[in-house]
PDB file of C-alpha atoms and ligand atoms in Angstrom:
ATOM      1  CA  MET A  30     -29.252 -23.887   4.548  1.00  0.00           C
ATOM      2  CA  ARG A  31     -30.337 -23.589   8.010  1.00  0.00           C
ATOM      3  CA  ASN A  32     -26.509 -23.038   8.621  1.00  0.00           C
ATOM      4  CA  THR A  33     -25.515 -21.561   5.408  1.00  0.00           C
ATOM      5  CA  HIS A  34     -27.894 -18.974   5.106  1.00  0.00           C
ATOM      6  CA  PRO A  35     -30.008 -18.794   8.128  1.00  0.00           C
ATOM      7  CA  LEU A  36     -31.765 -15.433   7.748  1.00  0.00           C
ATOM      8  CA  GLN A  37     -32.984 -16.066   4.191  1.00  0.00           C
ATOM      9  CA  TRP A  38     -33.694 -19.881   5.182  1.00  0.00           C
ATOM     10  CA  GLU A  39     -35.715 -18.417   8.269  1.00  0.00           C
ATOM     11  CA  GLN A  40     -37.665 -16.181   5.887  1.00  0.00           C
ATOM     12  CA  VAL A  41     -38.781 -18.669   3.394  1.00  0.00           C
ATOM     13  CA  GLN A  42     -39.766 -21.126   5.882  1.00  0.00           C
ATOM     14  CA  THR A  43     -41.870 -18.718   7.679  1.00  0.00           C
ATOM     15  CA  ALA A  44     -43.399 -18.057   4.254  1.00  0.00           C
ATOM     16  CA  LEU A  45     -43.829 -21.822   3.470  1.00  0.00           C
ATOM     17  CA  ALA A  46     -45.581 -22.457   6.805  1.00  0.00           C
ATOM     18  CA  GLN A  47     -47.962 -19.482   6.599  1.00  0.00           C
ATOM     19  CA  ASN A  48     -48.915 -20.492   2.890  1.00  0.00           C
ATOM     20  CA  ARG A  49     -47.764 -17.287   1.513  1.00  0.00           C
ATOM     21  CA  LEU A  50     -44.629 -17.883  -0.232  1.00  0.00           C
ATOM     22  CA  ALA A  51     -44.604 -15.736  -3.224  1.00  0.00           C
ATOM     23  CA  HIS A  52     -45.044 -17.629  -6.991  1.00  0.00           C
ATOM     24  CA  ALA A  53     -42.164 -15.918  -8.157  1.00  0.00           C
ATOM     25  CA  LEU A  54     -38.734 -15.762  -6.119  1.00  0.00           C
ATOM     26  CA  VAL A  55     -35.258 -14.312  -7.164  1.00  0.00           C
ATOM     27  CA  LEU A  56     -32.533 -15.426  -5.167  1.00  0.00           C
ATOM     28  CA  VAL A  57     -29.783 -12.594  -5.950  1.00  0.00           C
ATOM     29  CA  GLY A  58     -26.258 -12.876  -5.350  1.00  0.00           C
ATOM     30  CA  PRO A  59     -22.783 -14.022  -5.795  1.00  0.00           C
ATOM     31  CA  LEU A  60     -22.164 -17.534  -7.365  1.00  0.00           C
ATOM     32  CA  HIS A  61     -20.201 -18.992  -4.623  1.00  0.00           C
ATOM     33  CA  LEU A  62     -22.570 -18.362  -2.066  1.00  0.00           C
ATOM     34  CA  GLY A  63     -24.554 -21.528  -2.892  1.00  0.00           C
ATOM     35  CA  LEU A  64     -28.087 -20.097  -4.523  1.00  0.00           C
ATOM     36  CA  VAL A  65     -28.513 -23.322  -6.331  1.00  0.00           C
ATOM     37  CA  ASP A  66     -27.933 -25.323  -3.490  1.00  0.00           C
ATOM     38  CA  PHE A  67     -30.467 -23.029  -1.594  1.00  0.00           C
ATOM     39  CA  ALA A  68     -33.054 -23.242  -4.756  1.00  0.00           C
ATOM     40  CA  ARG A  69     -32.852 -27.102  -4.270  1.00  0.00           C
ATOM     41  CA  ALA A  70     -33.100 -26.783  -0.384  1.00  0.00           C
ATOM     42  CA  LEU A  71     -36.200 -24.846  -0.628  1.00  0.00           C
ATOM     43  CA  THR A  72     -37.738 -27.289  -3.309  1.00  0.00           C
ATOM     44  CA  GLN A  73     -37.294 -30.027  -0.966  1.00  0.00           C
ATOM     45  CA  ALA A  74     -39.053 -27.922   1.636  1.00  0.00           C
ATOM     46  CA  MET A  75     -41.806 -27.327  -0.566  1.00  0.00           C
ATOM     47  CA  ILE A  76     -42.117 -30.626  -1.914  1.00  0.00           C
ATOM     48  CA  CYS A  77     -41.323 -33.340   0.600  1.00  0.00           C
ATOM     49  CA  PRO A  78     -44.129 -34.977   1.908  1.00  0.00           C
ATOM     50  CA  HIS A  79     -42.809 -34.545   5.544  1.00  0.00           C
ATOM     51  CA  GLN A  80     -43.097 -30.769   4.977  1.00  0.00           C
ATOM     52  CA  SER A  81     -39.145 -30.341   5.619  1.00  0.00           C
ATOM     53  CA  ALA A  82     -36.579 -30.896   3.641  1.00  0.00           C
ATOM     54  CA  CYS A  83     -35.757 -34.132   5.442  1.00  0.00           C
ATOM     55  CA  SER A  84     -33.588 -35.103   2.609  1.00  0.00           C
ATOM     56  CA  ASP A  85     -34.221 -39.073   3.352  1.00  0.00           C
ATOM     57  CA  CYS A  86     -37.508 -39.585   1.214  1.00  0.00           C
ATOM     58  CA  VAL A  87     -37.959 -40.314  -2.360  1.00  0.00           C
ATOM     59  CA  ASP A  88     -38.853 -36.974  -3.061  1.00  0.00           C
ATOM     60  CA  CYS A  89     -35.677 -35.063  -1.395  1.00  0.00           C
ATOM     61  CA  GLN A  90     -33.705 -37.532  -3.135  1.00  0.00           C
ATOM     62  CA  MET A  91     -35.121 -37.284  -6.756  1.00  0.00           C
ATOM     63  CA  ILE A  92     -34.840 -33.418  -5.999  1.00  0.00           C
ATOM     64  CA  ALA A  93     -31.065 -33.730  -5.043  1.00  0.00           C
ATOM     65  CA  ARG A  94     -30.314 -35.613  -8.297  1.00  0.00           C
ATOM     66  CA  ASN A  95     -32.212 -33.279 -10.523  1.00  0.00           C
ATOM     67  CA  GLU A  96     -34.851 -35.956 -11.269  1.00  0.00           C
ATOM     68  CA  HIS A  97     -37.661 -34.950  -9.913  1.00  0.00           C
ATOM     69  CA  PRO A  98     -40.927 -35.062 -12.365  1.00  0.00           C
ATOM     70  CA  ASP A  99     -42.363 -31.604 -10.909  1.00  0.00           C
ATOM     71  CA  VAL A 100     -39.135 -29.846 -10.954  1.00  0.00           C
ATOM     72  CA  LEU A 101     -37.875 -28.180 -14.244  1.00  0.00           C
ATOM     73  CA  TRP A 102     -34.413 -26.623 -14.497  1.00  0.00           C
ATOM     74  CA  VAL A 103     -33.888 -23.901 -17.222  1.00  0.00           C
ATOM     75  CA  LYS A 104     -30.563 -22.363 -17.812  1.00  0.00           C
ATOM     76  CA  PRO A 105     -28.394 -21.268 -20.566  1.00  0.00           C
ATOM     77  CA  ASP A 106     -27.771 -23.796 -23.195  1.00  0.00           C
ATOM     78  CA  LYS A 107     -24.319 -22.836 -23.522  1.00  0.00           C
ATOM     79  CA  ALA A 108     -21.593 -21.508 -20.733  1.00  0.00           C
ATOM     80  CA  ALA A 109     -21.811 -17.985 -22.468  1.00  0.00           C
ATOM     81  CA  GLY A 110     -25.194 -18.174 -24.157  1.00  0.00           C
ATOM     82  CA  ALA A 111     -28.584 -16.665 -23.350  1.00  0.00           C
ATOM     83  CA  ILE A 112     -31.552 -18.445 -22.304  1.00  0.00           C
ATOM     84  CA  LYS A 113     -33.928 -18.274 -25.466  1.00  0.00           C
ATOM     85  CA  ILE A 114     -37.428 -17.655 -25.879  1.00  0.00           C
ATOM     86  CA  ASP A 115     -37.952 -21.592 -27.024  1.00  0.00           C
ATOM     87  CA  GLN A 116     -36.971 -22.486 -23.508  1.00  0.00           C
ATOM     88  CA  ILE A 117     -39.248 -20.290 -21.828  1.00  0.00           C
ATOM     89  CA  ARG A 118     -42.277 -21.340 -24.242  1.00  0.00           C
ATOM     90  CA  ALA A 119     -41.214 -24.790 -23.658  1.00  0.00           C
ATOM     91  CA  LEU A 120     -42.253 -24.155 -20.038  1.00  0.00           C
ATOM     92  CA  SER A 121     -46.060 -23.583 -20.712  1.00  0.00           C
ATOM     93  CA  SER A 122     -46.821 -27.310 -21.194  1.00  0.00           C
ATOM     94  CA  PHE A 123     -45.209 -28.215 -17.880  1.00  0.00           C
ATOM     95  CA  VAL A 124     -46.656 -25.321 -16.205  1.00  0.00           C
ATOM     96  CA  PHE A 125     -50.257 -26.239 -16.936  1.00  0.00           C
ATOM     97  CA  LEU A 126     -50.137 -30.054 -16.128  1.00  0.00           C
ATOM     98  CA  THR A 127     -51.099 -31.173 -13.003  1.00  0.00           C
ATOM     99  CA  PRO A 128     -48.046 -32.178 -10.515  1.00  0.00           C
ATOM    100  CA  LYS A 129     -47.255 -35.897 -10.925  1.00  0.00           C
ATOM    101  CA  ARG A 130     -45.996 -36.706  -7.642  1.00  0.00           C
ATOM    102  CA  ALA A 131     -46.044 -33.752  -5.419  1.00  0.00           C
ATOM    103  CA  LYS A 132     -48.789 -31.044  -4.723  1.00  0.00           C
ATOM    104  CA  LYS A 133     -46.746 -28.287  -6.090  1.00  0.00           C
ATOM    105  CA  LYS A 134     -44.268 -27.806  -9.317  1.00  0.00           C
ATOM    106  CA  VAL A 135     -41.192 -25.690  -9.229  1.00  0.00           C
ATOM    107  CA  ILE A 136     -39.048 -24.108 -12.019  1.00  0.00           C
ATOM    108  CA  TRP A 137     -35.719 -22.753 -11.617  1.00  0.00           C
ATOM    109  CA  ILE A 138     -34.421 -20.458 -13.718  1.00  0.00           C
ATOM    110  CA  GLU A 139     -30.728 -20.391 -13.369  1.00  0.00           C
ATOM    111  CA  ALA A 140     -28.574 -17.409 -14.772  1.00  0.00           C
ATOM    112  CA  ALA A 141     -31.918 -15.548 -15.068  1.00  0.00           C
ATOM    113  CA  GLU A 142     -29.795 -12.359 -16.220  1.00  0.00           C
ATOM    114  CA  ARG A 143     -29.171 -14.143 -19.372  1.00  0.00           C
ATOM    115  CA  MET A 144     -32.672 -14.473 -20.657  1.00  0.00           C
ATOM    116  CA  ASN A 145     -33.124 -12.464 -23.730  1.00  0.00           C
ATOM    117  CA  THR A 146     -35.828  -9.905 -24.262  1.00  0.00           C
ATOM    118  CA  ALA A 147     -38.077 -12.187 -25.782  1.00  0.00           C
ATOM    119  CA  ALA A 148     -37.669 -14.865 -22.906  1.00  0.00           C
ATOM    120  CA  ALA A 149     -38.260 -12.696 -20.464  1.00  0.00           C
ATOM    121  CA  ASN A 150     -41.534 -11.353 -21.925  1.00  0.00           C
ATOM    122  CA  ALA A 151     -42.504 -14.926 -22.538  1.00  0.00           C
ATOM    123  CA  LEU A 152     -41.808 -15.625 -18.873  1.00  0.00           C
ATOM    124  CA  LEU A 153     -43.676 -12.321 -17.549  1.00  0.00           C
ATOM    125  CA  LYS A 154     -46.810 -13.593 -19.350  1.00  0.00           C
ATOM    126  CA  MET A 155     -46.841 -16.644 -17.319  1.00  0.00           C
ATOM    127  CA  LEU A 156     -45.823 -14.590 -14.012  1.00  0.00           C
ATOM    128  CA  GLU A 157     -48.778 -12.178 -14.533  1.00  0.00           C
ATOM    129  CA  GLU A 158     -51.205 -15.178 -14.742  1.00  0.00           C
ATOM    130  CA  PRO A 159     -49.462 -17.261 -12.259  1.00  0.00           C
ATOM    131  CA  PRO A 160     -50.310 -20.871 -13.043  1.00  0.00           C
ATOM    132  CA  LEU A 161     -51.889 -22.826 -10.254  1.00  0.00           C
ATOM    133  CA  HIS A 162     -49.473 -25.051  -7.906  1.00  0.00           C
ATOM    134  CA  THR A 163     -46.570 -24.000 -10.110  1.00  0.00           C
ATOM    135  CA  HIS A 164     -43.720 -21.946  -8.373  1.00  0.00           C
ATOM    136  CA  PHE A 165     -40.659 -20.120  -9.948  1.00  0.00           C
ATOM    137  CA  ILE A 166     -37.220 -19.770  -8.530  1.00  0.00           C
ATOM    138  CA  LEU A 167     -34.706 -17.520 -10.277  1.00  0.00           C
ATOM    139  CA  ILE A 168     -31.349 -17.178  -9.660  1.00  0.00           C
ATOM    140  CA  ALA A 169     -29.124 -14.275 -10.683  1.00  0.00           C
ATOM    141  CA  GLU A 170     -25.832 -12.753  -9.784  1.00  0.00           C
ATOM    142  CA  GLN A 171     -27.082  -9.114  -9.861  1.00  0.00           C
ATOM    143  CA  ILE A 172     -30.282  -7.681  -9.499  1.00  0.00           C
ATOM    144  CA  GLY A 173     -29.859  -4.728 -12.241  1.00  0.00           C
ATOM    145  CA  THR A 174     -29.446  -7.064 -14.695  1.00  0.00           C
ATOM    146  CA  LEU A 175     -32.992  -8.554 -14.625  1.00  0.00           C
ATOM    147  CA  VAL A 176     -35.877  -7.206 -16.478  1.00  0.00           C
ATOM    148  CA  PRO A 177     -37.904  -4.810 -14.243  1.00  0.00           C
ATOM    149  CA  THR A 178     -41.025  -6.008 -15.276  1.00  0.00           C
ATOM    150  CA  VAL A 179     -39.951  -9.625 -14.135  1.00  0.00           C
ATOM    151  CA  LEU A 180     -38.790  -8.288 -10.731  1.00  0.00           C
ATOM    152  CA  SER A 181     -42.053  -6.619  -9.960  1.00  0.00           C
ATOM    153  CA  ARG A 182     -44.019 -10.127 -10.162  1.00  0.00           C
ATOM    154  CA  ALA A 183     -41.513 -11.605  -7.803  1.00  0.00           C
ATOM    155  CA  GLN A 184     -40.262 -11.549  -4.490  1.00  0.00           C
ATOM    156  CA  VAL A 185     -36.292 -10.868  -3.805  1.00  0.00           C
ATOM    157  CA  LEU A 186     -34.168 -12.703  -1.528  1.00  0.00           C
ATOM    158  CA  ARG A 187     -30.603 -11.214  -1.394  1.00  0.00           C
ATOM    159  CA  PHE A 188     -27.523 -13.004  -0.507  1.00  0.00           C
ATOM    160  CA  ASN A 189     -24.820 -10.726   0.107  1.00  0.00           C
ATOM    161  CA  GLU A 190     -23.295 -12.046   3.105  1.00  0.00           C
ATOM    162  CA  GLN A 191     -19.955 -11.813   1.853  1.00  0.00           C
ATOM    163  CA  GLU A 192     -19.516  -8.134   2.983  1.00  0.00           C
ATOM    164  CA  HIS A 193     -19.835  -8.807   6.354  1.00  0.00           C
ATOM    165  CA  LEU A 194     -18.067 -12.181   6.378  1.00  0.00           C
ATOM    166  CA  LEU A 195     -15.023 -10.226   5.373  1.00  0.00           C
ATOM    167  CA  ASP A 196     -14.959  -8.649   8.644  1.00  0.00           C
ATOM    168  CA  VAL A 197     -15.478 -11.796  10.852  1.00  0.00           C
ATOM    169  CA  GLN A 198     -12.679 -13.695  12.094  1.00  0.00           C
ATOM    170  CA  PHE A 199     -11.865 -17.257  11.047  1.00  0.00           C
ATOM    171  CA  GLU A 200     -12.530 -18.857  14.387  1.00  0.00           C
ATOM    172  CA  ALA A 201     -15.860 -17.135  14.593  1.00  0.00           C
ATOM    173  CA  LEU A 202     -16.840 -18.593  11.455  1.00  0.00           C
ATOM    174  CA  SER A 203     -15.325 -21.719  12.390  1.00  0.00           C
ATOM    175  CA  ALA A 204     -17.801 -21.816  15.172  1.00  0.00           C
ATOM    176  CA  HIS A 205     -20.686 -20.809  13.281  1.00  0.00           C
ATOM    177  CA  TYR A 206     -20.252 -23.489  10.368  1.00  0.00           C
ATOM    178  CA  SER A 207     -19.434 -26.027  13.038  1.00  0.00           C
ATOM    179  CA  ASP A 208     -20.588 -29.286  11.465  1.00  0.00           C
ATOM    180  CA  SER A 209     -20.467 -28.556   8.035  1.00  0.00           C
ATOM    181  CA  GLU A 210     -18.031 -28.729   4.872  1.00  0.00           C
ATOM    182  CA  ARG A 211     -17.043 -25.422   5.251  1.00  0.00           C
ATOM    183  CA  GLY A 212     -16.217 -25.672   8.921  1.00  0.00           C
ATOM    184  CA  LEU A 213     -13.896 -28.722   8.412  1.00  0.00           C
ATOM    185  CA  VAL A 214     -12.206 -26.165   5.885  1.00  0.00           C
ATOM    186  CA  LEU A 215     -12.349 -23.544   8.681  1.00  0.00           C
ATOM    187  CA  GLN A 216     -10.765 -25.517  11.208  1.00  0.00           C
ATOM    188  CA  ASN A 217      -7.789 -26.301   9.122  1.00  0.00           C
ATOM    189  CA  ALA A 218      -7.495 -22.332   7.941  1.00  0.00           C
ATOM    190  CA  GLN A 219      -4.100 -21.898   9.059  1.00  0.00           C
ATOM    191  CA  THR A 220      -2.348 -24.740   7.284  1.00  0.00           C
ATOM    192  CA  LEU A 221      -4.472 -23.931   4.267  1.00  0.00           C
ATOM    193  CA  LEU A 222      -3.155 -20.318   4.416  1.00  0.00           C
ATOM    194  CA  ARG A 223       0.315 -21.607   4.747  1.00  0.00           C
ATOM    195  CA  ASP A 224       0.040 -24.109   1.943  1.00  0.00           C
ATOM    196  CA  LEU A 225      -1.293 -21.359   0.035  1.00  0.00           C
ATOM    197  CA  LEU A 226       1.895 -19.332   0.805  1.00  0.00           C
ATOM    198  CA  LEU A 227       4.412 -22.070   0.165  1.00  0.00           C
ATOM    199  CA  LEU A 228       2.353 -22.260  -3.440  1.00  0.00           C
ATOM    200  CA  LEU A 229       2.695 -18.594  -4.353  1.00  0.00           C
ATOM    201  CA  ASN A 230       6.305 -18.750  -3.393  1.00  0.00           C
ATOM    202  CA  ASN A 231       7.055 -21.505  -5.828  1.00  0.00           C
ATOM    203  CA  THR A 232       7.822 -23.860  -3.105  1.00  0.00           C
ATOM    204  CA  LEU A 233       4.871 -26.145  -3.149  1.00  0.00           C
ATOM    205  CA  HIS A 234       3.771 -27.522  -6.744  1.00  0.00           C
ATOM    206  CA  PRO A 235       0.211 -26.960  -7.880  1.00  0.00           C
ATOM    207  CA  CYS A 236      -0.186 -30.560  -8.654  1.00  0.00           C
ATOM    208  CA  LYS A 237       0.920 -31.533  -5.303  1.00  0.00           C
ATOM    209  CA  LEU A 238      -1.122 -29.172  -3.386  1.00  0.00           C
ATOM    210  CA  ALA A 239      -4.015 -29.940  -5.540  1.00  0.00           C
ATOM    211  CA  ALA A 240      -3.630 -33.757  -4.550  1.00  0.00           C
ATOM    212  CA  GLN A 241      -3.500 -32.702  -0.973  1.00  0.00           C
ATOM    213  CA  TRP A 242      -6.691 -30.515  -0.895  1.00  0.00           C
ATOM    214  CA  SER A 243      -8.655 -32.595  -2.693  1.00  0.00           C
ATOM    215  CA  ALA A 244      -9.308 -34.549   0.602  1.00  0.00           C
ATOM    216  CA  TYR A 245     -11.921 -31.280   1.243  1.00  0.00           C
ATOM    217  CA  GLU A 246     -15.282 -30.788  -0.371  1.00  0.00           C
ATOM    218  CA  LEU A 247     -14.445 -28.711  -3.600  1.00  0.00           C
ATOM    219  CA  SER A 248     -17.019 -26.002  -3.096  1.00  0.00           C
ATOM    220  CA  ALA A 249     -16.292 -25.364   0.190  1.00  0.00           C
ATOM    221  CA  LEU A 250     -12.534 -24.857  -0.441  1.00  0.00           C
ATOM    222  CA  LEU A 251     -13.659 -22.524  -3.182  1.00  0.00           C
ATOM    223  CA  TRP A 252     -16.039 -20.752  -0.946  1.00  0.00           C
ATOM    224  CA  PHE A 253     -12.898 -20.452   1.834  1.00  0.00           C
ATOM    225  CA  LEU A 254     -10.240 -19.416  -1.018  1.00  0.00           C
ATOM    226  CA  TYR A 255     -12.611 -16.518  -2.047  1.00  0.00           C
ATOM    227  CA  LEU A 256     -13.113 -15.122   1.426  1.00  0.00           C
ATOM    228  CA  VAL A 257      -9.354 -15.300   1.903  1.00  0.00           C
ATOM    229  CA  PHE A 258      -8.490 -13.208  -1.193  1.00  0.00           C
ATOM    230  CA  ALA A 259     -11.402 -10.978  -0.742  1.00  0.00           C
ATOM    231  CA  LYS A 260     -10.100  -9.997   2.756  1.00  0.00           C
ATOM    232  CA  VAL A 261      -6.598  -9.753   1.327  1.00  0.00           C
ATOM    233  CA  GLN A 262      -8.251  -7.279  -1.330  1.00  0.00           C
ATOM    234  CA  LYS A 263     -10.074  -5.119   1.453  1.00  0.00           C
ATOM    235  CA  MET A 264      -6.609  -5.011   3.323  1.00  0.00           C
ATOM    236  CA  GLN A 265      -4.722  -3.612   0.409  1.00  0.00           C
ATOM    237  CA  PHE A 266      -7.544  -1.241  -0.314  1.00  0.00           C
ATOM    238  CA  LEU A 267      -8.589   0.261   3.176  1.00  0.00           C
ATOM    239  CA  GLY A 268      -5.196  -0.409   4.782  1.00  0.00           C
ATOM    240  CA  THR A 269      -6.620  -2.604   7.660  1.00  0.00           C
ATOM    241  CA  GLN A 270      -4.988  -5.457   9.523  1.00  0.00           C
ATOM    242  CA  ALA A 271      -6.723  -8.753   9.853  1.00  0.00           C
ATOM    243  CA  GLN A 272      -7.193 -10.010  13.402  1.00  0.00           C
ATOM    244  CA  GLY A 273      -7.517 -13.641  15.008  1.00  0.00           C
ATOM    245  CA  LEU A 274      -6.397 -16.774  13.539  1.00  0.00           C
ATOM    246  CA  GLY A 275      -4.536 -16.514  10.262  1.00  0.00           C
ATOM    247  CA  ALA A 276      -4.152 -12.657  10.557  1.00  0.00           C
ATOM    248  CA  SER A 277      -0.212 -13.234   9.695  1.00  0.00           C
ATOM    249  CA  GLN A 278      -0.535 -15.384   6.768  1.00  0.00           C
ATOM    250  CA  LEU A 279      -3.060 -12.746   5.363  1.00  0.00           C
ATOM    251  CA  LEU A 280      -0.746 -10.067   5.711  1.00  0.00           C
ATOM    252  CA  ASP A 281       1.977 -12.019   4.229  1.00  0.00           C
ATOM    253  CA  LEU A 282      -0.530 -12.754   1.163  1.00  0.00           C
ATOM    254  CA  SER A 283      -1.287  -8.972   0.753  1.00  0.00           C
ATOM    255  CA  LYS A 284       2.415  -8.552   0.849  1.00  0.00           C
ATOM    256  CA  LEU A 285       3.203 -10.934  -1.585  1.00  0.00           C
ATOM    257  CA  LEU A 286       0.401 -10.257  -4.111  1.00  0.00           C
ATOM    258  CA  ASP A 287       0.059  -6.726  -5.713  1.00  0.00           C
ATOM    259  CA  ARG A 288      -3.457  -5.202  -5.967  1.00  0.00           C
ATOM    260  CA  LEU A 289      -3.808  -6.388  -9.552  1.00  0.00           C
ATOM    261  CA  SER A 290      -3.098  -9.660  -9.127  1.00  0.00           C
ATOM    262  CA  VAL A 291      -5.529 -10.320  -6.236  1.00  0.00           C
ATOM    263  CA  PHE A 292      -8.224  -8.709  -8.846  1.00  0.00           C
ATOM    264  CA  LYS A 293      -7.249 -11.249 -11.463  1.00  0.00           C
ATOM    265  CA  ILE A 294      -7.632 -14.087  -8.792  1.00  0.00           C
ATOM    266  CA  LEU A 295     -10.816 -13.009  -7.820  1.00  0.00           C
ATOM    267  CA  GLU A 296     -12.102 -13.004 -11.258  1.00  0.00           C
ATOM    268  CA  THR A 297     -10.462 -16.286 -12.098  1.00  0.00           C
ATOM    269  CA  PHE A 298     -12.641 -17.815  -8.924  1.00  0.00           C
ATOM    270  CA  THR A 299     -15.512 -16.072 -10.779  1.00  0.00           C
ATOM    271  CA  THR A 300     -14.758 -18.013 -13.695  1.00  0.00           C
ATOM    272  CA  VAL A 301     -13.994 -21.065 -12.079  1.00  0.00           C
ATOM    273  CA  LEU A 302     -17.302 -20.756  -9.710  1.00  0.00           C
ATOM    274  CA  SER A 303     -19.497 -20.269 -12.961  1.00  0.00           C
ATOM    275  CA  THR A 304     -17.824 -23.225 -14.817  1.00  0.00           C
ATOM    276  CA  LEU A 305     -18.952 -25.471 -11.720  1.00  0.00           C
ATOM    277  CA  GLN A 306     -22.516 -24.041 -11.416  1.00  0.00           C
ATOM    278  CA  GLN A 307     -22.952 -25.134 -15.316  1.00  0.00           C
ATOM    279  CA  ASN A 308     -21.310 -28.808 -14.669  1.00  0.00           C
ATOM    280  CA  ARG A 309     -21.722 -30.271 -11.202  1.00  0.00           C
ATOM    281  CA  GLN A 310     -19.717 -33.475 -12.267  1.00  0.00           C
ATOM    282  CA  VAL A 311     -16.303 -32.165 -11.954  1.00  0.00           C
ATOM    283  CA  ASN A 312     -12.569 -33.629 -11.279  1.00  0.00           C
ATOM    284  CA  ALA A 313     -11.799 -31.941  -7.999  1.00  0.00           C
ATOM    285  CA  VAL A 314      -8.089 -32.584  -8.559  1.00  0.00           C
ATOM    286  CA  LEU A 315      -7.985 -31.186 -12.019  1.00  0.00           C
ATOM    287  CA  VAL A 316     -10.245 -28.130 -11.078  1.00  0.00           C
ATOM    288  CA  LEU A 317      -7.534 -27.256  -8.198  1.00  0.00           C
ATOM    289  CA  GLU A 318      -4.688 -27.789 -10.487  1.00  0.00           C
ATOM    290  CA  GLY A 319      -6.134 -25.219 -12.961  1.00  0.00           C
ATOM    291  CA  LEU A 320      -6.591 -22.804 -10.446  1.00  0.00           C
ATOM    292  CA  PHE A 321      -2.988 -23.213  -8.655  1.00  0.00           C
ATOM    293  CA  PHE A 322      -1.496 -22.954 -11.894  1.00  0.00           C
ATOM    294  CA  ASP A 323      -3.426 -19.454 -12.495  1.00  0.00           C
ATOM    295  CA  LEU A 324      -2.883 -18.303  -9.112  1.00  0.00           C
ATOM    296  CA  THR A 325       1.181 -18.768  -9.380  1.00  0.00           C
ATOM    297  CA  GLU A 326       0.697 -17.185 -12.879  1.00  0.00           C
ATOM    298  CA  ALA A 327      -1.173 -14.302 -11.276  1.00  0.00           C
ATOM    299  CA  ARG A 328       1.517 -13.264  -8.706  1.00  0.00           C
ATOM    300  CA  CYS A 329       3.501 -10.482  -9.038  1.00  0.00           C
ATOM    301  CA  SER A 330       7.145 -12.258 -10.346  1.00  0.00           C
ATOM    302  CA  SER A 331       9.448 -10.061  -8.121  1.00  0.00           C
ATOM    303  CA  THR A 332       8.275 -10.325  -4.506  1.00  0.00           C
ATOM    304  CA  ARG A 333       9.435 -13.232  -2.237  1.00  0.00           C
ATOM    305  CA  ILE A 334       9.219 -13.342   1.303  1.00  0.00           C
ATOM    306  CA  ALA A 335       9.999 -15.808   4.166  1.00  0.00           C
ATOM    307  CA  ILE A 336       7.639 -18.354   5.472  1.00  0.00           C
TER     308      ILE A 336
HETATM  309 ZN1   ZN B 414     -38.059 -35.225   2.267  1.00  0.00          ZN
END
């Protein structure tokens, strides 16, 4: 998290160190930015007996496996479903118990924008009289969809790095993410972009490419791909040119795909990412195959370019 979201991480670390972290935090941003991972790392920092998200101690490991008795995870039962009042009411017994292992208890509410009104009101009651030792971390894609009264009781952390990342060249990003899975993907950006062009040109089969790319960590790969197509979209709309590493391949992509296709592709990513968010145990090859078939379908059929 220090690498991925340094500003937000710094902000919560400072608040933690000064013992003034808000009882309710709302993390707002697109799913591919790893907000659940941020919530998990923050919970580790709050609960870890070494007072750092050391990731080695029993508590940190239990949190990583979603098995810590003092951490509760609330999310919609079904992929497109709502968070219901029963789910929030069920929290009240957890909230007023003393923590079992740690000094604090943490409740994550994922897809918080999908709380129905009754659920949001029930939560509001808890936030109005914040239970001792208990922190709430709400995760939402967009702030406008959250109930204002809930927001007024919480501190909001925004994750909008995508906007400025679009203007950052791959080599600069690669240096920034040097020792992470994203860094590994970025180091191979040119090869990946070439593969993508071959796929869209129908010279590389989706299944073959999925097998090749399964060597990378799935969420890092999806983050990179989203960034690529968001860059392409920006080039198409603003008529700007990419600079640096991979610039010519990005240009080829913007020629190969029409605006509607890029729009569809970005929508597909959003769907895939929200599916992943619901289910962390996925078969990476299958996810990639599905995605690549969708990409080849989204491509406008008439254009071919020489690579
Ligand atoms: Zn630890």
